[in-house]
XYZ file of C-alpha atoms in Angstrom:
746
model
C 17.608 -85.808 78.143
C 21.325 -85.624 78.687
C 22.973 -85.014 75.394
C 25.991 -87.095 76.306
C 23.804 -90.180 76.429
C 21.596 -89.582 73.402
C 21.421 -92.378 70.873
C 22.520 -91.598 67.349
C 20.647 -93.568 64.661
C 23.711 -93.380 62.551
C 25.917 -95.107 65.050
C 27.718 -97.854 63.251
C 27.751 -100.185 66.184
C 23.970 -100.516 66.294
C 21.260 -101.244 63.787
C 18.152 -99.854 65.435
C 14.727 -101.275 64.833
C 12.343 -98.387 64.167
C 9.634 -100.004 66.282
C 11.291 -99.178 69.576
C 11.668 -95.770 71.138
C 14.046 -95.252 74.031
C 13.835 -92.456 76.570
C 16.788 -91.793 78.818
C 15.040 -90.315 81.827
C 18.163 -89.647 83.840
C 21.454 -90.554 82.282
C 24.909 -90.974 83.735
C 28.315 -90.102 82.425
C 29.775 -93.579 82.712
C 27.174 -95.281 80.559
C 28.465 -96.771 77.373
C 27.422 -100.390 77.067
C 26.002 -101.736 73.859
C 23.301 -104.345 73.916
C 22.088 -106.936 71.506
C 18.406 -107.204 70.774
C 17.060 -110.662 70.066
C 13.390 -109.729 70.125
C 11.292 -109.657 66.999
C 9.919 -106.149 67.306
C 12.187 -104.422 69.807
C 15.382 -102.474 69.356
C 17.819 -101.120 71.864
C 18.719 -97.476 72.079
C 20.524 -95.518 74.760
C 23.030 -96.572 77.363
C 23.181 -99.449 79.762
C 20.054 -101.006 78.322
C 19.587 -104.712 77.786
C 16.538 -105.970 75.948
C 16.693 -109.704 75.666
C 14.465 -112.402 74.366
C 13.220 -115.338 76.354
C 16.220 -117.286 75.114
C 18.600 -114.859 76.771
C 22.218 -115.880 76.958
C 23.469 -114.315 80.155
C 27.143 -113.852 79.335
C 28.042 -117.451 79.676
C 25.866 -118.131 82.666
C 22.608 -119.582 81.411
C 20.966 -119.130 84.754
C 21.948 -115.554 85.332
C 23.266 -116.264 88.780
C 25.646 -113.586 89.881
C 26.049 -114.388 93.556
C 28.247 -117.110 94.975
C 25.769 -118.148 97.584
C 22.101 -118.794 97.887
C 20.671 -118.050 101.256
C 17.165 -117.398 102.320
C 16.832 -115.858 105.726
C 13.619 -116.704 107.480
C 11.549 -115.460 110.319
C 9.960 -118.893 110.308
C 6.373 -119.912 109.780
C 3.696 -118.583 112.048
C 1.302 -121.497 112.458
C -2.255 -121.736 113.571
C -1.756 -125.340 114.525
C -5.255 -126.140 115.700
C -6.603 -125.755 112.200
C -4.579 -128.629 110.741
C -6.580 -131.800 110.582
C -7.289 -134.788 108.400
C -9.759 -132.715 106.415
C -6.761 -130.997 104.921
C -7.437 -127.478 106.227
C -3.890 -126.339 105.554
C -3.423 -122.635 105.763
C -0.059 -121.058 106.442
C -0.169 -117.591 107.932
C 3.370 -116.451 107.625
C 5.849 -113.655 107.435
C 8.559 -115.873 106.005
C 10.390 -115.196 102.801
C 11.277 -118.820 102.367
C 8.289 -119.447 100.107
C 8.779 -120.215 96.492
C 5.883 -120.130 94.106
C 6.184 -121.085 90.490
C 8.863 -122.027 88.163
C 12.262 -120.776 87.097
C 15.842 -121.902 87.452
C 17.224 -118.410 87.171
C 16.575 -117.170 90.690
C 19.637 -116.228 92.707
C 19.350 -115.061 96.278
C 22.299 -113.606 98.135
C 21.817 -113.346 101.863
C 24.818 -111.077 102.107
C 22.362 -108.408 101.028
C 19.403 -109.322 103.166
C 17.616 -106.243 104.308
C 18.460 -105.077 107.755
C 14.859 -104.076 108.181
C 11.934 -106.289 108.927
C 10.108 -106.416 105.626
C 11.554 -106.389 102.136
C 13.718 -109.168 100.780
C 16.396 -108.188 98.228
C 15.384 -108.216 94.553
C 16.243 -111.392 92.664
C 16.226 -112.335 89.013
C 12.838 -113.798 88.126
C 10.696 -111.657 90.430
C 7.507 -110.526 88.689
C 5.080 -107.683 89.334
C 1.623 -106.829 88.076
C 2.731 -103.405 86.819
C 5.728 -101.146 86.381
C 4.539 -98.998 89.290
C 4.435 -102.060 91.536
C 7.995 -102.926 90.581
C 9.196 -99.356 91.096
C 7.450 -99.056 94.462
C 8.880 -102.378 95.633
C 12.466 -101.392 94.789
C 11.913 -97.946 96.279
C 10.584 -99.445 99.530
C 13.483 -101.906 99.659
C 15.937 -99.032 99.096
C 14.339 -96.867 101.758
C 14.466 -99.695 104.261
C 18.146 -100.288 103.544
C 19.060 -96.590 103.487
C 19.668 -95.521 99.886
C 17.681 -93.721 97.201
C 16.900 -94.792 93.639
C 16.238 -93.187 90.291
C 15.187 -94.279 86.809
C 18.410 -94.554 84.887
C 16.708 -95.328 81.590
C 13.503 -96.680 80.146
C 12.216 -97.659 76.738
C 8.866 -97.747 74.985
C 7.566 -99.099 71.705
C 7.785 -96.524 68.905
C 4.521 -94.725 68.167
C 3.261 -95.881 71.536
C 3.592 -94.627 75.067
C 3.549 -98.166 76.426
C 6.630 -98.702 78.555
C 8.535 -101.922 77.706
C 11.475 -101.843 80.079
C 13.494 -99.799 82.525
C 16.679 -99.720 84.570
C 16.335 -98.553 88.175
C 19.625 -97.697 89.820
C 21.062 -96.414 93.064
C 21.061 -92.634 93.298
C 24.866 -92.733 93.679
C 25.254 -94.347 90.227
C 27.611 -92.666 87.754
C 29.582 -89.445 88.176
C 28.964 -85.788 87.515
C 29.519 -84.420 84.052
C 32.293 -81.869 83.619
C 29.680 -79.121 83.580
C 28.027 -80.408 86.740
C 31.374 -80.893 88.492
C 31.997 -77.152 88.323
C 28.857 -76.406 90.314
C 28.908 -75.847 94.049
C 26.591 -78.754 94.779
C 28.107 -81.476 96.927
C 29.296 -84.567 95.047
C 27.004 -87.470 95.948
C 27.657 -89.892 93.122
C 30.215 -92.627 93.657
C 29.878 -94.749 90.518
C 27.724 -97.250 92.424
C 26.638 -100.197 90.253
C 23.635 -101.343 92.298
C 20.598 -101.646 90.017
C 17.748 -103.772 88.735
C 16.625 -104.112 85.129
C 12.924 -104.640 84.433
C 11.264 -106.005 81.308
C 7.640 -106.394 80.274
C 7.098 -110.074 79.423
C 4.421 -111.871 77.432
C 2.164 -112.358 80.430
C 1.923 -108.531 80.775
C 3.907 -108.697 83.975
C 7.116 -106.920 84.796
C 10.029 -109.265 85.373
C 13.372 -108.530 87.002
C 15.979 -109.519 84.396
C 19.159 -108.363 86.060
C 20.151 -107.528 89.619
C 23.258 -105.957 91.107
C 23.112 -105.628 94.880
C 26.613 -104.459 95.812
C 27.003 -100.799 96.773
C 30.376 -99.045 96.935
C 29.325 -96.549 99.596
C 27.875 -96.449 103.080
C 24.132 -96.094 103.446
C 22.807 -92.719 104.591
C 19.165 -93.205 105.647
C 18.727 -89.546 106.611
C 19.829 -88.233 103.201
C 17.914 -90.989 101.407
C 14.766 -90.032 103.299
C 14.810 -86.618 101.620
C 15.426 -87.941 98.103
C 12.978 -87.526 95.253
C 12.146 -91.212 95.054
C 11.163 -91.538 98.696
C 9.206 -88.292 98.711
C 7.073 -89.762 95.929
C 5.942 -92.582 98.182
C 2.347 -92.198 99.272
C 2.400 -91.393 102.937
C -0.799 -93.229 103.708
C 0.026 -96.523 102.074
C 2.303 -98.985 103.791
C 1.235 -102.036 101.959
C 4.169 -104.032 100.670
C 4.290 -104.730 96.967
C 5.185 -108.335 96.395
C 5.546 -110.396 93.233
C 2.201 -111.669 92.025
C 1.326 -115.342 92.142
C 0.434 -117.240 89.015
C 1.018 -120.952 88.692
C 1.293 -120.594 84.925
C 4.241 -118.190 85.043
C 7.404 -120.243 84.602
C 9.540 -118.526 87.196
C 10.430 -119.083 90.804
C 9.338 -116.198 92.964
C 10.048 -115.683 96.631
C 6.561 -115.064 97.944
C 5.312 -113.907 101.318
C 1.671 -113.973 102.188
C -0.223 -110.637 102.366
C 0.151 -108.610 105.551
C -2.568 -106.511 107.174
C -1.663 -102.838 106.926
C -2.803 -99.470 108.099
C -5.060 -98.878 105.115
C -7.157 -101.882 106.015
C -6.088 -104.500 103.496
C -7.203 -107.738 105.051
C -5.232 -110.953 105.009
C -6.302 -113.404 102.362
C -6.641 -115.944 105.160
C -9.211 -114.108 107.200
C -11.811 -116.818 106.569
C -9.944 -120.090 106.669
C -12.886 -122.441 106.593
C -14.519 -120.755 103.606
C -11.312 -120.759 101.578
C -10.530 -124.351 102.380
C -13.894 -125.437 101.014
C -13.011 -124.048 97.583
C -9.556 -125.641 97.353
C -8.806 -128.688 95.249
C -7.535 -130.860 98.066
C -5.857 -133.299 95.694
C -3.378 -130.552 94.806
C -2.434 -129.751 98.401
C 0.063 -131.527 100.605
C -1.855 -134.012 102.742
C -1.062 -133.043 106.316
C -2.563 -134.503 109.452
C -3.371 -132.554 112.581
C -0.172 -131.174 114.072
C 1.953 -131.816 110.960
C 2.218 -128.119 110.111
C 3.580 -127.437 113.587
C 6.053 -130.296 113.103
C 7.341 -128.676 109.901
C 7.622 -125.295 111.581
C 9.421 -126.688 114.649
C 11.899 -128.655 112.556
C 12.814 -125.825 110.181
C 13.068 -123.278 112.999
C 15.276 -125.520 115.133
C 17.625 -126.472 112.306
C 18.103 -122.864 111.240
C 19.303 -121.974 114.726
C 22.249 -124.368 114.398
C 22.730 -124.116 110.635
C 22.165 -120.575 109.313
C 22.844 -121.776 105.765
C 19.987 -124.266 105.933
C 17.403 -123.403 103.262
C 13.787 -124.415 102.883
C 11.431 -123.462 100.072
C 7.668 -123.799 99.968
C 5.235 -123.873 97.075
C 1.885 -122.273 97.883
C -1.215 -122.039 95.773
C -3.200 -118.813 95.331
C -5.043 -119.341 98.617
C -1.803 -119.916 100.523
C -2.280 -123.663 100.940
C 0.895 -125.692 101.077
C 1.561 -127.844 98.018
C 5.241 -128.763 98.026
C 8.230 -128.354 100.313
C 11.957 -128.548 99.645
C 14.829 -128.257 102.117
C 18.594 -128.695 102.159
C 21.261 -128.112 104.806
C 24.570 -126.318 104.316
C 26.643 -129.503 104.311
C 24.612 -130.988 101.475
C 24.773 -127.766 99.489
C 28.545 -127.677 99.882
C 28.924 -131.399 99.076
C 27.193 -130.819 95.751
C 30.137 -128.634 94.722
C 32.397 -131.677 95.004
C 30.107 -134.574 94.126
C 27.400 -132.971 91.987
C 28.483 -134.537 88.702
C 25.955 -137.373 88.993
C 22.659 -137.096 90.897
C 19.912 -139.644 91.428
C 16.334 -138.577 92.114
C 14.974 -141.035 94.693
C 11.171 -141.346 94.593
C 10.889 -144.643 96.466
C 8.319 -143.291 98.937
C 6.130 -142.024 96.085
C 6.422 -145.260 94.109
C 5.565 -147.382 97.156
C 2.635 -145.123 98.140
C 4.077 -144.199 101.531
C 2.005 -142.018 103.820
C 4.683 -139.300 103.654
C 5.537 -138.340 100.029
C 9.270 -137.954 100.715
C 11.711 -137.512 97.829
C 15.495 -137.178 97.926
C 18.277 -135.943 95.663
C 21.197 -138.315 96.134
C 24.849 -138.216 95.090
C 27.862 -140.415 95.746
C 30.962 -139.364 97.703
C 34.640 -140.341 97.421
C 33.987 -143.608 99.268
C 31.234 -144.610 96.867
C 28.660 -143.945 99.607
C 25.354 -142.236 98.930
C 25.071 -138.653 100.179
C 21.999 -136.485 100.516
C 21.718 -133.426 98.276
C 18.267 -132.228 99.272
C 14.826 -133.487 100.354
C 11.233 -132.630 99.612
C 7.572 -133.400 100.181
C 5.337 -133.426 97.103
C 1.577 -133.060 96.853
C 1.427 -134.936 93.544
C 3.540 -136.108 90.609
C 2.356 -133.644 87.973
C 4.538 -131.830 85.449
C 4.097 -128.532 87.324
C 5.162 -130.070 90.629
C 8.309 -131.580 89.125
C 9.145 -128.296 87.413
C 8.839 -126.426 90.702
C 10.912 -128.970 92.607
C 13.739 -129.235 90.071
C 14.000 -125.478 89.697
C 13.900 -124.927 93.452
C 16.692 -127.475 93.868
C 18.715 -125.989 91.013
C 18.363 -122.532 92.518
C 19.815 -123.796 95.811
C 22.744 -125.226 93.828
C 23.524 -121.806 92.351
C 22.183 -122.835 88.968
C 24.789 -125.548 88.361
C 23.039 -128.593 86.850
C 24.532 -132.097 87.170
C 26.213 -133.841 84.251
C 23.955 -136.849 84.693
C 20.624 -137.247 86.456
C 19.214 -140.714 87.134
C 15.517 -141.244 87.816
C 12.820 -143.874 87.791
C 10.647 -144.351 84.727
C 8.094 -141.535 84.462
C 7.131 -139.629 81.307
C 5.962 -136.570 83.221
C 9.237 -136.395 85.128
C 11.150 -136.919 81.892
C 9.472 -133.879 80.335
C 10.215 -131.745 83.398
C 13.885 -132.745 83.392
C 14.167 -131.902 79.696
C 12.928 -128.396 80.489
C 14.909 -127.719 83.670
C 18.110 -129.669 82.868
C 18.297 -129.486 79.062
C 22.061 -130.113 78.959
C 22.198 -132.941 81.484
C 22.224 -136.611 80.492
C 18.934 -138.011 81.751
C 19.088 -141.758 82.312
C 16.665 -144.204 83.876
C 17.822 -146.384 86.734
C 18.736 -149.654 85.017
C 18.013 -151.867 88.017
C 14.508 -150.357 88.279
C 13.871 -150.987 84.574
C 15.030 -154.600 84.755
C 13.006 -155.172 87.932
C 9.850 -153.738 86.326
C 10.291 -156.006 83.282
C 10.660 -159.069 85.498
C 7.595 -158.027 87.495
C 5.536 -157.509 84.352
C 6.415 -160.921 82.902
C 6.939 -162.896 86.087
C 3.998 -165.123 85.147
C 5.663 -166.590 82.065
C 5.989 -170.363 82.049
C 9.717 -170.062 81.409
C 10.268 -167.253 83.888
C 13.785 -168.354 84.891
C 14.842 -168.733 81.270
C 13.351 -165.316 80.520
C 15.323 -163.741 83.356
C 18.584 -165.243 82.087
C 17.854 -164.102 78.525
C 16.999 -160.592 79.758
C 20.239 -160.376 81.740
C 22.301 -161.517 78.741
C 20.590 -159.025 76.461
C 20.901 -156.029 78.767
C 24.181 -156.609 80.585
C 26.316 -158.593 78.121
C 25.655 -156.701 74.879
C 28.677 -154.571 73.951
C 27.381 -152.974 70.758
C 24.060 -151.449 69.750
C 23.377 -153.958 66.988
C 24.114 -156.828 69.387
C 21.579 -155.480 71.871
C 18.864 -154.843 69.293
C 19.235 -158.263 67.694
C 19.260 -159.988 71.093
C 16.176 -158.016 72.206
C 14.243 -158.960 69.080
C 15.198 -162.601 69.465
C 14.229 -162.638 73.152
C 10.821 -161.006 72.648
C 10.008 -163.243 69.691
C 11.028 -166.402 71.562
C 8.863 -165.643 74.591
C 5.943 -164.286 72.568
C 5.947 -160.769 74.022
C 7.081 -158.792 70.975
C 3.662 -157.110 70.618
C 3.239 -156.224 74.298
C 2.340 -152.521 74.317
C 4.098 -151.619 77.588
C 7.288 -153.425 76.543
C 7.283 -151.776 73.124
C 7.007 -148.332 74.770
C 9.880 -149.202 77.075
C 11.996 -150.328 74.126
C 11.298 -147.042 72.334
C 12.922 -145.315 75.305
C 15.896 -147.731 75.356
C 18.515 -145.022 74.855
C 17.771 -143.810 78.379
C 18.385 -147.134 80.122
C 20.262 -149.698 78.006
C 24.021 -149.559 78.787
C 25.071 -149.814 75.121
C 23.581 -146.372 74.462
C 25.208 -144.671 77.464
C 28.889 -145.386 76.928
C 29.690 -141.669 76.748
C 27.724 -140.834 79.910
C 29.489 -140.572 83.266
C 27.730 -142.400 86.121
C 30.313 -142.453 88.963
C 29.129 -145.957 89.824
C 25.606 -144.795 90.683
C 23.724 -146.757 88.047
C 24.475 -150.440 88.508
C 25.535 -152.242 85.336
C 26.182 -155.648 86.866
C 23.645 -158.443 87.224
C 21.808 -158.578 90.545
C 23.039 -155.079 91.528
C 20.510 -152.400 92.368
C 20.439 -148.857 93.713
C 19.603 -148.737 97.414
C 17.212 -145.922 98.423
C 18.826 -143.330 100.678
C 16.366 -143.884 103.548
C 16.115 -147.650 102.980
C 15.324 -149.486 106.201
C 14.307 -146.318 108.024
C 11.255 -144.720 106.404
C 8.396 -147.169 106.038
C 4.908 -146.978 104.569
C 3.192 -145.800 107.779
C 6.004 -143.593 109.102
C 4.609 -140.285 110.400
C 5.915 -136.862 109.436
C 7.505 -136.285 112.850
C 9.259 -139.644 112.595
C 10.467 -138.744 109.095
C 12.182 -135.599 110.366
C 13.692 -137.497 113.305
C 14.938 -140.244 110.987
C 16.243 -137.633 108.548
C 18.624 -136.318 111.188
C 19.502 -139.814 112.408
C 20.371 -141.109 108.943
C 22.428 -138.022 108.099
C 24.347 -138.290 111.356
C 25.103 -141.997 110.830
C 26.182 -141.576 107.222
C 28.348 -138.554 107.950
C 29.968 -140.271 110.909
C 30.773 -143.233 108.679
C 32.310 -140.873 106.116
C 34.576 -139.354 108.770
C 35.644 -142.807 110.035
C 36.315 -144.011 106.491
C 38.360 -140.868 105.857
C 40.550 -141.664 108.852
C 40.899 -145.309 107.881
C 41.805 -144.485 104.267
C 44.424 -141.938 105.340
C 45.971 -144.002 108.106
C 46.017 -147.495 106.615
C 47.655 -149.181 103.641
C 45.539 -151.824 101.905
C 46.953 -155.299 101.249
C 48.132 -155.825 97.675
C 47.041 -158.876 95.692
C 49.335 -158.703 92.651
C 52.854 -157.504 91.752
C 51.330 -155.082 89.218
C 52.549 -151.526 89.783
C 49.152 -150.109 88.831
C 47.755 -151.639 92.015
C 50.536 -150.167 94.168
C 50.169 -146.767 92.489
C 46.471 -146.367 93.232
C 46.664 -147.955 96.690
C 48.365 -144.696 97.705
C 45.736 -142.520 96.033
C 42.234 -144.027 96.164
C 40.065 -144.307 99.254
C 39.902 -147.876 100.552
C 36.464 -148.671 99.126
C 37.215 -147.369 95.647
C 40.617 -149.058 95.690
C 38.942 -152.379 96.553
C 36.802 -152.111 93.422
C 39.779 -151.100 91.285
C 41.864 -153.881 92.800
C 39.340 -156.402 91.483
C 40.002 -155.126 87.949
C 43.752 -155.525 88.456
C 43.290 -159.084 89.702
C 41.051 -159.903 86.729
C 43.770 -158.845 84.282
C 44.808 -162.501 84.492
C 41.622 -163.463 82.625
C 42.670 -161.383 79.602
C 44.988 -162.852 76.987
C 45.915 -162.929 73.295
C 46.129 -159.205 72.442
C 45.869 -158.602 68.677
C 46.310 -155.332 66.802
C 43.515 -155.092 64.220
C 43.766 -151.516 62.973
C 46.163 -148.596 63.016
C 45.706 -144.965 62.007
C 48.785 -142.967 62.947
C 49.118 -142.983 66.749
C 45.595 -144.452 67.155
C 45.662 -148.246 67.390
C 42.746 -150.651 67.834
C 43.280 -153.947 69.660
C 41.172 -157.018 70.238
C 41.777 -158.707 73.561
C 40.258 -162.047 74.528
C 38.686 -162.389 77.963
C 37.944 -165.680 79.659
C 34.519 -165.363 81.329
C 34.621 -168.588 83.329
C 37.803 -170.022 84.802
C 36.276 -173.484 84.750
C 35.259 -173.259 81.087
C 38.152 -172.344 78.803
C 35.861 -172.124 75.764
C 33.669 -169.351 77.257
C 35.610 -166.422 75.786
C 34.557 -163.061 74.409
C 36.420 -160.486 72.324
C 36.849 -156.970 73.724
C 37.791 -154.023 71.516
C 40.149 -151.432 73.000
C 41.473 -148.298 71.290
C 44.758 -146.718 72.351
C 46.239 -143.362 71.416
C 50.018 -143.710 71.811
C 50.602 -139.989 71.477
C 48.253 -138.879 74.242
C 48.363 -142.114 76.290
C 44.575 -142.294 76.023
C 42.773 -145.605 76.207
C 39.110 -146.404 75.535
C 37.495 -149.779 76.077
C 34.199 -150.829 74.559
C 32.981 -151.962 77.997
C 33.115 -148.284 79.107
C 34.015 -149.145 82.689
C 35.693 -145.769 83.166
C 32.488 -143.840 82.425
C 30.279 -146.279 84.285
C 32.428 -146.716 87.413
C 35.047 -143.964 87.344
C 38.191 -146.114 87.043
C 39.915 -148.139 84.327
C 38.879 -151.696 83.528
C 41.016 -154.824 83.260
C 41.022 -154.588 79.455
C 42.364 -151.025 79.378
C 44.976 -151.886 82.008
C 46.200 -154.782 79.872
C 46.585 -152.525 76.834
C 48.481 -149.895 78.850
C 50.773 -152.614 80.173
C 51.167 -154.076 76.675
C 52.348 -150.670 75.409
C 54.857 -150.259 78.223
C 52.977 -147.553 80.136
C 54.410 -147.840 83.645
C 51.890 -145.673 85.488
C 48.211 -145.029 84.984
C 47.906 -141.647 83.204
C 46.721 -138.834 85.486
C 43.535 -138.194 83.498
C 42.250 -141.618 84.601
C 42.725 -140.892 88.312
C 39.653 -138.864 89.192
C 40.033 -136.409 92.096
C 36.575 -137.406 93.380
C 37.978 -140.808 94.471
C 41.186 -139.588 96.140
C 41.758 -140.106 99.865
C 43.355 -136.633 100.064
C 40.473 -134.963 98.251
C 39.825 -131.794 100.246
C 36.198 -131.216 101.081
C 35.198 -128.223 103.136
C 31.521 -128.667 103.865
C 30.683 -124.973 103.909
C 29.024 -123.219 100.965
C 30.866 -120.758 98.757
C 31.916 -117.755 100.799
C 30.701 -115.235 98.270
C 31.565 -111.578 98.365
C 33.629 -109.962 101.124
C 31.561 -106.812 100.704
C 29.253 -106.529 103.682
C 27.115 -103.753 105.027
C 29.072 -102.427 108.004
C 25.843 -101.342 109.627
C 24.111 -104.714 109.367
C 24.739 -107.115 112.319
C 23.067 -109.940 110.393
C 25.747 -109.713 107.722
C 28.483 -109.561 110.387
C 27.265 -112.857 111.780
C 26.931 -114.495 108.377
C 30.391 -113.344 107.303
C 32.120 -114.573 110.473
C 30.154 -117.806 110.679
C 31.141 -118.992 107.210
C 34.818 -118.333 107.794
C 34.774 -119.943 111.222
C 33.236 -123.057 109.681
C 36.201 -123.300 107.352
C 38.498 -123.542 110.361
C 36.187 -126.103 111.985
C 36.201 -128.359 108.921
C 39.987 -128.148 108.531
C 40.403 -128.723 112.252
C 38.629 -132.094 112.015
C 41.267 -133.614 109.723
C 43.619 -134.802 112.479
C 44.500 -134.219 116.162
C 47.272 -131.833 115.073
C 44.856 -129.854 112.912
C 42.411 -129.750 115.820
C 45.029 -128.371 118.203
C 46.143 -125.641 115.781
C 42.515 -124.630 115.119
C 41.760 -124.538 118.850
C 44.800 -122.385 119.580
C 43.801 -120.060 116.744
C 40.307 -119.666 118.154
C 41.631 -118.870 121.639
C 44.059 -116.273 120.284
C 41.334 -114.660 118.161
C 38.945 -114.550 121.117
C 41.558 -112.844 123.291
C 42.185 -110.217 120.608
C 38.461 -109.543 120.220
C 38.116 -109.121 123.987
C 40.991 -106.631 124.004
C 39.072 -104.530 121.457
C 35.968 -104.743 123.622
C 37.932 -103.667 126.721
C 39.113 -100.520 124.948
C 35.503 -99.382 124.542
C 34.532 -99.961 128.159
């Protein structure tokens, strides 16, 4: 043990637990980090060690995602298409690393570091192994393939036991020589490289990767690495790849590739397809017809040729049968960075029992149009399936959850969302709730009267007590107060009734007006008997149509000035800022300012003033008036209306505008002009560029690096004819320069 790295029990900065013993197997001079131990019976000793509990707080990033980009390179799926029939014999024989099995939202993948070889994917947080040796051998094989060596930087065991509890494996170039070592004649090989993985033994007796650093600060030297201690330890006769084990009960996403036949004679787990299929619970597998597997393979392979940042993830059971699929293209992944504040989970095909169990994650863009943020095919609607799907989707979004997620009514889904998105506001789609109530009680004798009473209760209540009193009166009047289903729905009212969601931002996605409803993303295209091939064809058709409409609306919003309806300056101000569609909705609020009158100050507390403003609900009936409460902070020019239009729709309501005008505020304060609605809102539909550090010997990384930056120019070049011309000239000049370099080497 290196004395410079020995732990001193008397160190004031640490309070060691006597139950843990740390062994520094090969220290480094630059190690000096201190770690906090949140486990019950573990303590941290030594340098650069991190023992964390299951509730680990990863330095402000709850998901432990260090990369700026998630990419999963694929060799595709190798199908045996003739074996796919209506009897559900679904076996995928594959060498793809696009498979995800199990559950965790802490799995980053950075394709900048994809192995140049043909086997081992880079380590990612959440990978699990059956043993420490499996984990070590995997990282050693990955290192050998890439061209560097590894060593055990540190490890720790439980005191009075030789059982290993954790370890840090690092690049052999980690750290620097000690002063004593520097005086020796041995060549300096250490560069202070930070590449490493940290392993921890978890409750399931598996070894989990807790931390990953992939960036090296030196060139790879395969010849020198080949002669290193770590690679000499590898058993010459065994070439079997060590992959993370599969266990549907382990709550972590793992990139999983099916077993490969090797020189030692390990057979594929799919060597007897018919026998395995007979023992599979078919209800838990994706129901594919003959040829459907080939359709999936063809679609994913073709899309990846034109969109290298396209990602697909697959959930396989222990026998390799396909259960769930998720995919997302680069444009959708990039759009989430701009419009990922509110997301709706569209399960229309599942609810309507369509032949293809298609689901969609949907957002809303700056024109108020729905945009696709990912698609999937689900085998069932169990808790485990939802957990896998949500965590797979979250992983593709770099671990950034939405502020608000809107779903249909489903207790199982609700539990999964609480686990995967604990900080997000989960709300039920109001139009779906109202529709289900009307369906349930459509047989009432006074069905029309019931519908009107329901609308008044849900949509017109401004305060919680108003809603609860109106609900009780309505259910008593129609004799449904004791209906079990309705009582359960009422218990969950905070997830769907507008009066409970006034502090939740919806960006106009959940409709709070009578007769409004959310339109499914594939509405009018995917029908009950639509085949899988047709679904993929329609997927591309719908995306193309919606994206073309977005481009046309961008041009129209930038190049046209909407007609004004009032002399109010607020209308003129935002006509220059908002896209045409959002301005049209805001313009309606400006016009309806004329229905508000008789502003009365009812309370004052320093700069905070509360007003009551009367609103005429029916121009033909002057007696149909309601009182609206609006609070205004004169010091910060902040306004808050009880109708909560700003949170529901993303722009100020007529009541707030009247109060601003009443207080002499000439322009709408900037905090109420959301960038997401602006016509000049820049959106580059390419994912985060990530690190500029690339392996100079890896052509795959050259392509990825250049492609992403070229796409930036393409997106900017689509803004206008002038932008297009400049981008085109830039491309021609760059191409000529590249050719000059090539000519020099001829």
